[in-house]
Every structure is written in C-alpha cells, then in structure tokens.
Coordinates of C-alpha atoms and ligand atoms in Angstrom, one line a residue:
X295 CA -97.3 -30.8 18.3
X296 CA -100.6 -32.0 17.1
X297 CA -99.1 -33.6 14.0
X298 CA -99.2 -37.2 15.3
X299 CA -100.8 -39.4 12.7
X300 CA -102.2 -43.0 12.7
X301 CA -99.5 -45.0 10.9
X302 CA -100.7 -47.0 8.0
X303 CA -98.0 -49.7 8.8
X304 CA -99.6 -50.5 12.1
X305 CA -97.8 -51.3 15.4
X306 CA -94.0 -51.2 15.4
X307 CA -92.8 -54.8 15.8
X308 CA -89.4 -54.4 17.4
X309 CA -86.7 -52.4 19.1
X310 CA -87.1 -48.6 19.4
X311 CA -84.2 -46.2 19.9
X312 CA -84.9 -43.4 22.4
X313 CA -83.0 -40.1 22.4
X314 CA -83.2 -37.5 25.2
X315 CA -81.6 -34.1 24.7
X316 CA -84.0 -31.6 26.3
X317 CA -81.6 -30.1 28.8
X318 CA -78.2 -31.0 30.2
X319 CA -78.2 -34.7 29.8
X320 CA -77.7 -36.7 26.6
X321 CA -79.5 -40.0 27.1
X322 CA -79.9 -42.9 24.7
X323 CA -81.6 -46.3 25.1
X324 CA -83.1 -49.2 23.2
X325 CA -86.5 -50.5 24.4
X326 CA -87.9 -53.6 22.8
X327 CA -91.7 -54.2 23.6
X328 CA -91.1 -57.9 23.8
X329 CA -87.9 -57.8 25.9
X330 CA -88.2 -54.6 27.8
X331 CA -85.2 -52.2 28.3
X332 CA -82.3 -53.7 26.3
X333 CA -79.5 -51.0 26.9
X334 CA -79.1 -47.4 27.9
X335 CA -76.4 -44.9 28.3
X336 CA -76.2 -41.4 29.7
X337 CA -73.8 -38.5 29.5
X338 CA -74.3 -35.7 32.0
X339 CA -73.1 -32.1 31.2
X340 CA -73.2 -31.1 34.9
X341 CA -69.5 -30.5 35.2
X342 CA -69.4 -28.2 32.2
X343 CA -72.3 -26.1 33.5
X344 CA -71.2 -26.1 37.1
X345 CA -68.6 -23.2 36.4
X346 CA -71.6 -21.0 35.4
X347 CA -73.9 -22.0 38.3
X348 CA -76.6 -23.2 35.9
X349 CA -77.3 -24.6 32.5
X350 CA -76.0 -22.4 29.6
X351 CA -78.3 -23.3 26.7
X352 CA -75.9 -22.8 23.8
X353 CA -73.2 -24.9 25.5
X354 CA -75.8 -27.6 26.1
X355 CA -76.7 -27.8 22.4
X356 CA -73.1 -27.9 21.3
X357 CA -72.3 -30.7 23.7
X358 CA -75.3 -32.8 22.6
X359 CA -73.9 -32.5 19.1
X360 CA -70.6 -33.8 20.3
X361 CA -71.9 -36.7 22.4
X362 CA -75.0 -38.0 20.7
X363 CA -73.6 -40.1 17.9
X364 CA -70.9 -41.7 20.0
X365 CA -73.6 -42.5 22.6
X366 CA -75.9 -44.1 20.0
X367 CA -73.0 -46.3 18.8
X368 CA -72.2 -47.3 22.4
X369 CA -75.9 -48.1 23.2
X370 CA -76.3 -50.2 20.1
X371 CA -73.1 -52.0 20.8
X372 CA -74.2 -52.7 24.4
X373 CA -77.5 -54.0 23.0
X374 CA -75.6 -56.2 20.5
X375 CA -77.4 -54.5 17.6
X376 CA -76.8 -52.3 14.6
X377 CA -79.1 -49.5 13.3
X378 CA -80.6 -52.1 10.9
X379 CA -82.2 -53.9 13.9
X380 CA -84.2 -50.8 14.9
X381 CA -87.9 -50.6 14.0
X382 CA -88.6 -47.1 15.3
X383 CA -86.9 -44.0 16.7
X384 CA -88.3 -41.9 19.6
X385 CA -86.9 -38.5 20.6
X386 CA -87.8 -35.8 23.2
X387 CA -89.6 -33.1 21.1
X388 CA -90.4 -30.9 24.1
X389 CA -90.7 -29.2 26.5
X390 CA -87.1 -28.1 26.9
X391 CA -84.4 -25.9 25.5
X392 CA -85.1 -25.3 21.8
X393 CA -81.5 -25.7 20.6
X394 CA -80.9 -28.8 22.7
X395 CA -84.2 -30.4 21.5
X396 CA -83.3 -29.7 17.9
X397 CA -80.1 -31.7 18.2
X398 CA -82.0 -34.9 19.2
X399 CA -84.9 -34.3 16.9
X400 CA -82.7 -33.8 13.8
X401 CA -80.6 -36.8 14.5
X402 CA -83.6 -39.0 15.2
X403 CA -85.5 -37.9 12.1
X404 CA -82.5 -38.3 9.9
X405 CA -81.8 -41.8 11.3
X406 CA -85.5 -42.8 10.9
X407 CA -85.5 -41.5 7.3
X408 CA -82.3 -43.4 6.4
X409 CA -83.6 -46.6 7.9
X410 CA -87.1 -46.1 6.6
X411 CA -88.7 -46.6 10.0
X412 CA -91.3 -44.5 11.8
X413 CA -90.2 -41.8 14.3
X414 CA -92.1 -40.1 17.1
X415 CA -91.6 -37.0 19.2
X416 CA -92.1 -37.7 22.9
X417 CA -93.3 -35.3 25.5
X418 CA -90.5 -35.2 28.1
X419 CA -92.9 -35.2 31.0
X420 CA -94.8 -38.2 29.7
X421 CA -91.4 -39.9 29.6
X422 CA -90.9 -39.1 33.3
X423 CA -94.5 -40.1 34.1
X424 CA -94.1 -43.5 32.5
X425 CA -90.6 -44.2 33.9
X426 CA -92.0 -46.4 36.7
X427 CA -93.3 -48.8 33.9
X428 CA -89.6 -49.7 33.4
X429 CA -89.7 -51.4 36.9
X430 CA -91.0 -54.9 37.8
X431 CA -94.6 -54.7 39.0
X432 CA -95.4 -51.5 37.2
X433 CA -98.5 -49.3 38.1
X434 CA -101.6 -49.7 36.0
X435 CA -103.8 -46.7 35.3
X436 CA -105.9 -45.2 36.8
X437 CA -103.4 -43.5 39.1
X438 CA -102.3 -40.0 40.3
X439 CA -98.8 -38.9 39.3
X440 CA -96.6 -36.3 41.0
X441 CA -94.2 -34.9 38.5
X442 CA -91.4 -33.0 40.3
X443 CA -88.5 -31.8 38.2
X444 CA -86.3 -28.7 37.6
X445 CA -89.0 -27.2 35.5
X446 CA -92.3 -28.7 36.7
X447 CA -94.3 -29.5 39.8
X448 CA -97.5 -31.1 38.7
X449 CA -100.2 -33.4 40.0
X450 CA -101.8 -35.4 37.1
X451 CA -104.7 -37.7 37.0
X452 CA -103.8 -40.6 34.7
X453 CA -106.9 -42.4 33.6
X454 CA -105.1 -44.2 30.7
X455 CA -101.7 -43.9 29.1
X456 CA -101.8 -40.7 27.2
X457 CA -105.0 -39.4 29.0
X458 CA -103.8 -36.8 31.4
X459 CA -105.7 -34.3 33.5
X460 CA -103.8 -31.6 35.3
X461 CA -105.0 -31.4 39.0
X462 CA -102.4 -29.0 40.3
X463 CA -99.4 -27.0 39.1
X464 CA -96.9 -24.6 40.5
X465 CA -97.7 -20.9 40.5
X466 CA -94.0 -20.0 40.5
X467 CA -90.9 -22.1 41.1
X468 CA -90.9 -25.8 40.5
X469 CA -89.9 -28.1 43.4
X470 CA -86.4 -28.8 41.8
X471 CA -86.0 -25.1 41.0
X472 CA -86.7 -24.3 44.6
X473 CA -84.0 -26.8 45.7
X474 CA -81.6 -25.3 43.1
X475 CA -82.2 -21.7 43.9
X476 CA -82.1 -22.2 47.7
X477 CA -78.9 -24.2 47.4
X478 CA -77.3 -21.4 45.4
X479 CA -78.1 -18.8 47.9
X480 CA -76.6 -21.0 50.6
X481 CA -73.4 -21.2 48.5
X482 CA -73.8 -24.9 47.5
X483 CA -72.5 -26.1 44.2
X484 CA -74.7 -26.7 41.1
X485 CA -76.9 -28.7 40.8
X486 CA -78.3 -27.6 44.1
X487 CA -80.9 -30.3 44.7
X488 CA -78.7 -33.3 45.5
X489 CA -76.1 -31.0 47.3
X490 CA -78.8 -29.5 49.6
X491 CA -80.3 -33.0 50.2
X492 CA -76.9 -34.3 51.2
X493 CA -76.3 -31.4 53.6
X494 CA -79.8 -31.8 55.1
X495 CA -78.8 -35.4 56.2
X496 CA -76.6 -33.9 59.0
X497 CA -79.1 -31.3 60.0
X498 CA -81.4 -31.5 63.1
X499 CA -85.1 -31.7 62.3
X500 CA -87.2 -28.9 63.8
X501 CA -84.4 -26.4 64.5
X502 CA -85.7 -24.3 61.6
X503 CA -89.4 -24.5 60.7
X504 CA -90.4 -23.1 57.3
X505 CA -94.0 -22.8 56.0
X506 CA -95.8 -25.5 54.1
X507 CA -97.0 -23.2 51.3
X508 CA -100.6 -23.3 50.2
X509 CA -101.5 -26.3 52.4
X510 CA -103.7 -24.2 54.7
X511 CA -106.3 -23.7 51.9
X512 CA -108.1 -26.1 49.5
X513 CA -106.6 -26.9 46.1
X514 CA -103.7 -28.8 44.6
X515 CA -101.5 -26.0 43.3
X516 CA -98.0 -25.3 44.6
X517 CA -96.0 -22.2 45.3
X518 CA -92.4 -22.6 46.4
X519 CA -90.8 -19.3 45.7
X520 CA -91.5 -17.8 49.1
X521 CA -89.6 -20.6 50.8
X522 CA -86.2 -19.4 49.5
X523 CA -86.8 -15.9 51.0
X524 CA -87.5 -17.6 54.4
X525 CA -84.3 -19.6 54.0
X526 CA -82.3 -16.5 53.0
X527 CA -83.4 -14.6 56.1
X528 CA -82.7 -17.6 58.4
X529 CA -79.3 -18.0 56.7
X530 CA -78.4 -14.4 57.1
X531 CA -79.4 -14.3 60.8
X532 CA -77.9 -17.6 61.9
X533 CA -74.9 -18.0 59.5
X534 CA -72.2 -18.1 62.2
X535 CA -74.0 -20.6 64.5
X536 CA -72.7 -24.2 64.6
X537 CA -74.4 -26.5 62.1
X538 CA -76.9 -23.8 61.1
X539 CA -76.4 -24.4 57.4
X540 CA -77.3 -28.1 57.7
X541 CA -80.1 -27.4 60.1
X542 CA -81.6 -24.8 57.6
X543 CA -81.2 -27.3 54.8
X544 CA -83.0 -29.9 56.9
X545 CA -85.8 -27.4 57.6
X546 CA -86.1 -26.6 53.9
X547 CA -86.2 -30.2 52.8
X548 CA -88.8 -31.1 55.4
X549 CA -91.0 -28.2 54.3
X550 CA -90.9 -29.3 50.6
X551 CA -91.4 -33.0 51.4
X552 CA -94.3 -32.4 53.8
X553 CA -96.0 -30.0 51.3
X554 CA -95.7 -32.6 48.5
X555 CA -97.0 -35.3 50.8
X556 CA -100.0 -33.3 51.9
X557 CA -100.9 -32.4 48.2
X558 CA -100.4 -36.0 47.1
X559 CA -102.8 -37.3 49.8
X560 CA -105.3 -34.6 48.8
X561 CA -105.1 -35.5 45.1
X562 CA -105.6 -39.2 45.8
X563 CA -108.7 -38.4 47.9
X564 CA -110.1 -36.0 45.3
X565 CA -110.0 -38.5 42.4
X566 CA -110.6 -41.6 44.6
X567 CA -107.3 -43.2 43.4
X568 CA -105.3 -45.7 45.4
X569 CA -102.1 -45.7 43.3
X570 CA -99.5 -42.8 43.3
X571 CA -96.6 -42.5 40.9
X572 CA -93.7 -40.2 41.7
X573 CA -91.4 -39.1 38.8
X574 CA -88.9 -36.4 37.8
X575 CA -85.6 -35.4 39.3
X576 CA -86.9 -34.5 42.8
X577 CA -88.3 -38.1 42.9
X578 CA -84.7 -39.1 43.6
X579 CA -84.9 -37.3 46.9
X580 CA -84.5 -40.1 49.6
X581 CA -86.4 -38.2 52.2
X582 CA -89.4 -37.8 49.9
X583 CA -89.3 -41.5 48.9
X584 CA -89.1 -42.6 52.6
X585 CA -91.9 -40.3 53.8
X586 CA -94.2 -41.3 50.9
X587 CA -93.5 -45.0 51.4
X588 CA -94.3 -44.6 55.1
X589 CA -97.6 -42.7 54.4
X590 CA -98.6 -45.3 51.8
X591 CA -98.3 -48.1 54.3
X592 CA -100.2 -46.2 57.0
X593 CA -103.0 -44.8 54.7
X594 CA -103.4 -47.8 52.5
X595 CA -102.3 -46.5 49.1
X596 CA -99.5 -47.8 46.8
X597 CA -96.6 -45.6 45.7
X598 CA -94.5 -46.3 42.7
X599 CA -91.1 -44.8 42.0
X600 CA -88.6 -45.2 39.1
X601 CA -85.2 -46.4 40.2
X602 CA -83.0 -43.5 41.2
X603 CA -81.2 -43.2 37.8
X604 CA -84.5 -43.0 35.9
X605 CA -85.9 -40.2 38.1
X606 CA -83.5 -37.7 36.5
X607 CA -83.4 -37.2 32.7
X608 CA -82.5 -40.4 30.8
X609 CA -83.1 -42.0 27.4
X610 CA -84.8 -45.1 28.8
X611 CA -88.0 -43.3 29.6
X612 CA -88.1 -41.7 26.1
X613 CA -87.5 -45.1 24.4
X614 CA -90.3 -46.6 26.5
X615 CA -92.9 -43.8 26.0
X616 CA -92.0 -43.7 22.3
X617 CA -92.3 -47.5 21.9
X618 CA -95.8 -47.4 23.5
X619 CA -97.0 -44.7 21.1
X620 CA -95.4 -46.4 18.1
X621 CA -96.9 -49.7 19.1
X622 CA -100.3 -48.0 19.3
X623 CA -99.8 -47.0 15.7
X624 CA -98.9 -43.3 16.2
X625 CA -96.0 -41.6 14.5
X626 CA -95.0 -38.1 13.3
X627 CA -94.6 -36.8 9.8
X628 CA -91.1 -36.2 8.4
X629 CA -90.8 -32.6 9.5
X630 CA -88.3 -31.8 12.2
X631 CA -90.5 -30.1 14.8
X632 CA -89.8 -29.3 18.5
X633 CA -92.0 -27.7 21.1
X634 CA -90.1 -25.8 23.9
X635 CA -93.6 -25.4 25.6
X636 CA -96.1 -28.2 25.2
X637 CA -99.2 -28.9 27.2
X638 CA -99.3 -32.5 28.5
X639 CA -103.1 -32.6 28.4
X640 CA -103.0 -32.2 24.6
X641 CA -101.5 -35.6 23.9
X642 CA -103.4 -38.3 22.1
X643 CA -104.6 -41.1 24.4
X644 CA -103.3 -44.5 23.4
X645 CA -106.6 -46.3 23.9
X646 CA -108.1 -44.0 21.1
X647 CA -105.2 -44.6 18.7
Ligands
KG4_851 O1 -86.1 -34.4 35.8 P1 -84.8 -33.7 35.9 O2 -83.5 -34.4 35.8 O3 -84.7 -32.5 34.8 C1 -85.8 -31.8 34.5 O4 -86.6 -32.2 33.7 O5 -85.9 -30.6 35.1 O6 -84.8 -32.9 37.3 C2 -83.7 -32.1 37.7 C3 -84.1 -31.5 39.1 C4 -83.1 -30.4 39.5 O7 -83.7 -29.3 39.9 C5 -82.3 -31.1 40.7 O8 -81.8 -30.3 41.6 C6 -83.5 -32.0 41.2 O9 -84.2 -32.5 40.1 N1 -82.9 -33.1 42.0 C7 -83.1 -33.3 43.4 C8 -82.5 -34.5 43.7 N2 -81.9 -35.0 42.6 C9 -82.2 -34.2 41.6 N3 -83.8 -32.5 44.2 C10 -83.8 -32.9 45.5 N4 -83.2 -34.0 46.0 C11 -82.5 -34.8 45.1 N5 -81.9 -35.9 45.6
ZN852 ZN1 -86.7 -34.0 33.1

C-alpha cells in the first residue's frame, strides 16, 4: 500500500465519507474538517457470527454487501446531504479480512470515480489510533498509543500524525483475542471480551491470581497466550465452587489490565512522553479505563480514550483519518487495492505531505 500520491488538486475542502468493513462491523460516517463528525451509523454482524462462536469471513463479506449501500444512504440522510455534497471518500484498506475489505474498497472507489472526487485507503489501526481526536480536547502529538483490539496489542510512539514507531507488540495472542479465547473456554458467548468483563464485575479480586506476562523483564512486548492455559487449569480444578467462574474472570481481567498498565508506564518513561492514548476494542474495558485514569492522576501523565462506541470498529474513525490524509493532499490511484497485512510504520507522515 505504498501507492499514496500527492494530489494535484490540493487539500480536500469539504465533507469526507468514511467506510469501515474490515471485519464484522459495517461502519459509515461523514466527517467535515470544518464541522467535525457530522453523522455516523454502524451495523454489527455479531448476532450472525455468534452461532459459529467467531467471525466466518465469507458470511462477513456477504453481509457487508447487503448492508453497506443502505447504511451510506442512512448516513447521508442523517447528515442532511446527498452524495453530491461529498468532497472525498475514505475506506479501510487493511489490515483485515480480504473479502470484507474488498467490499468497502470497491464501493468507495466506485463512488469516488462516479463523483470525480479523490479517495484514500485508510490503515484500520491508524483509524483506531486517531479516534480520540473525535473527542473534545483531543491529544496533540507527541504521545504514546496503546492499541488493543481483537487482532493487535501494540505500543506506538506517535511523534506526528502518520509518523509511527512500534515500541512493543504481541508475540502471540492480542489482548482482545486473549479475552475472546478465554471466554470461549469458560463457555461464555461470542464475542467473549465484553461477556468476560461483565462476569468479572461480580468476581472477588485476588481469589485467583494469574501471572502478569513479561513484566518481570525489560521490554515492551506482550504475550497473552499462556494466560488462557492458566485460566483453563483453574476453571477445571474449581468449576464446582460457588462463584468460581466470576472470580476466575476477575483474576484474568486484573492480570491483563495490570500488564497493560505496567507496559504503558514503561513506554511513557522510555520515550519521555506525558500523554497516553488508548484505542481499539479492549479500550472499551471499564476496568482498564478506570485503572489508567487512576494511574494518570497519581503519576502525572494524561490519558485519552475515545468514547466507548468509537473504541470498537466504526466508520467515524475512518472518515476522520481519511479526511486528515486527504486534507494533507494525499490520495490513492484508481486501482482497487486492499492489504490484509499492512505495517503501520510504513505510512506516509502527514507533515511531509
Ligand atoms: O477494535 P475491535 O472492535 O476490532 C478489531 O479491530 O479487532 O476490537 C474487538 C475486540 C474483541 O476481541 C473484543 O472481545 C474486545 O475488543 N472487547 C473487549 C471489550 N469490548 C470489546 N475486551 C475487553 N473488555 C471489553 N469491554
Ligand atoms: Zn478494529
């Protein structure tokens, strides 16, 4: 995805449509650089995939095909606009499920072609990372970002928008994946993260203590896959004890939250930053938000979160990230290209555009 060109036409002067179809959520939004977020809609496929215990890629693609055009119409109607008012189109070009990405990319490119406006493929994780900019009092770079979703657990140094340096990554399961897999082995419904977090609310802290992986050595990488084995053993040994399931869920959530907190502190120290951005689906975890807010107050750093609905996948973050890139004069050529794997560090920094 290194095909982003400097647009001859210069900055895009108006509303940008954003389309997100990288996984199991169809998200659409309109972001206007002079007015902010104008409208957004979301359709979640969770119910459809729940029967299978996880996302079925082919079903996801087909459902995006069904839902995308109606959602675009609904979003434009909420915004009081027609397609003629759009000055640019942004779509998630990766990383994600290839079929699902292609639905959004084809639709976005066709629309941009028909309207004769520029289009741009957005990196899904840049979308997550910039989601806190949709809130009042947004963070200014430089900052450290913790991106924790179903597919990623990364610590990133953000020296400018588009200039990203990977400080730490997961060696195996992502934080969201750890939540989902652990929930599944405890018999909780898909998607496991929110279900496990809910169960943990009625658990007693400290009844089960699991390890804080890789916090006993230097470095900023994560490894969460061993935790689910610890949980499985505890679950098998204590299944018939009263409230064991909730207590185990609490022990697991505390282990993940504390591990993330330790690594965030370490990352801030390492790069000498005082601002921390949290983004991605696991950023919706209330325990994580509370613990980070507490630590920020105590240790004198600032923490920024997107509102809950913009932690998980949505079109607003794609419209925003795309609008910033289009405004900087970047756009893609007319080919429909997606990148199921895409290195965040390879993006073009906006300041250099
Ligand atoms: O960012 P996202 O919507 O999709 C990806 O890009 O992966 O993140 C989804 C992930 C799932 O693993 C889900 O279980 C997790 O975020 N998640 C949570 C919570 N809400 C969503 N994990 C823990 N606690 C939550 N409240
Ligand atoms: Zn995501």
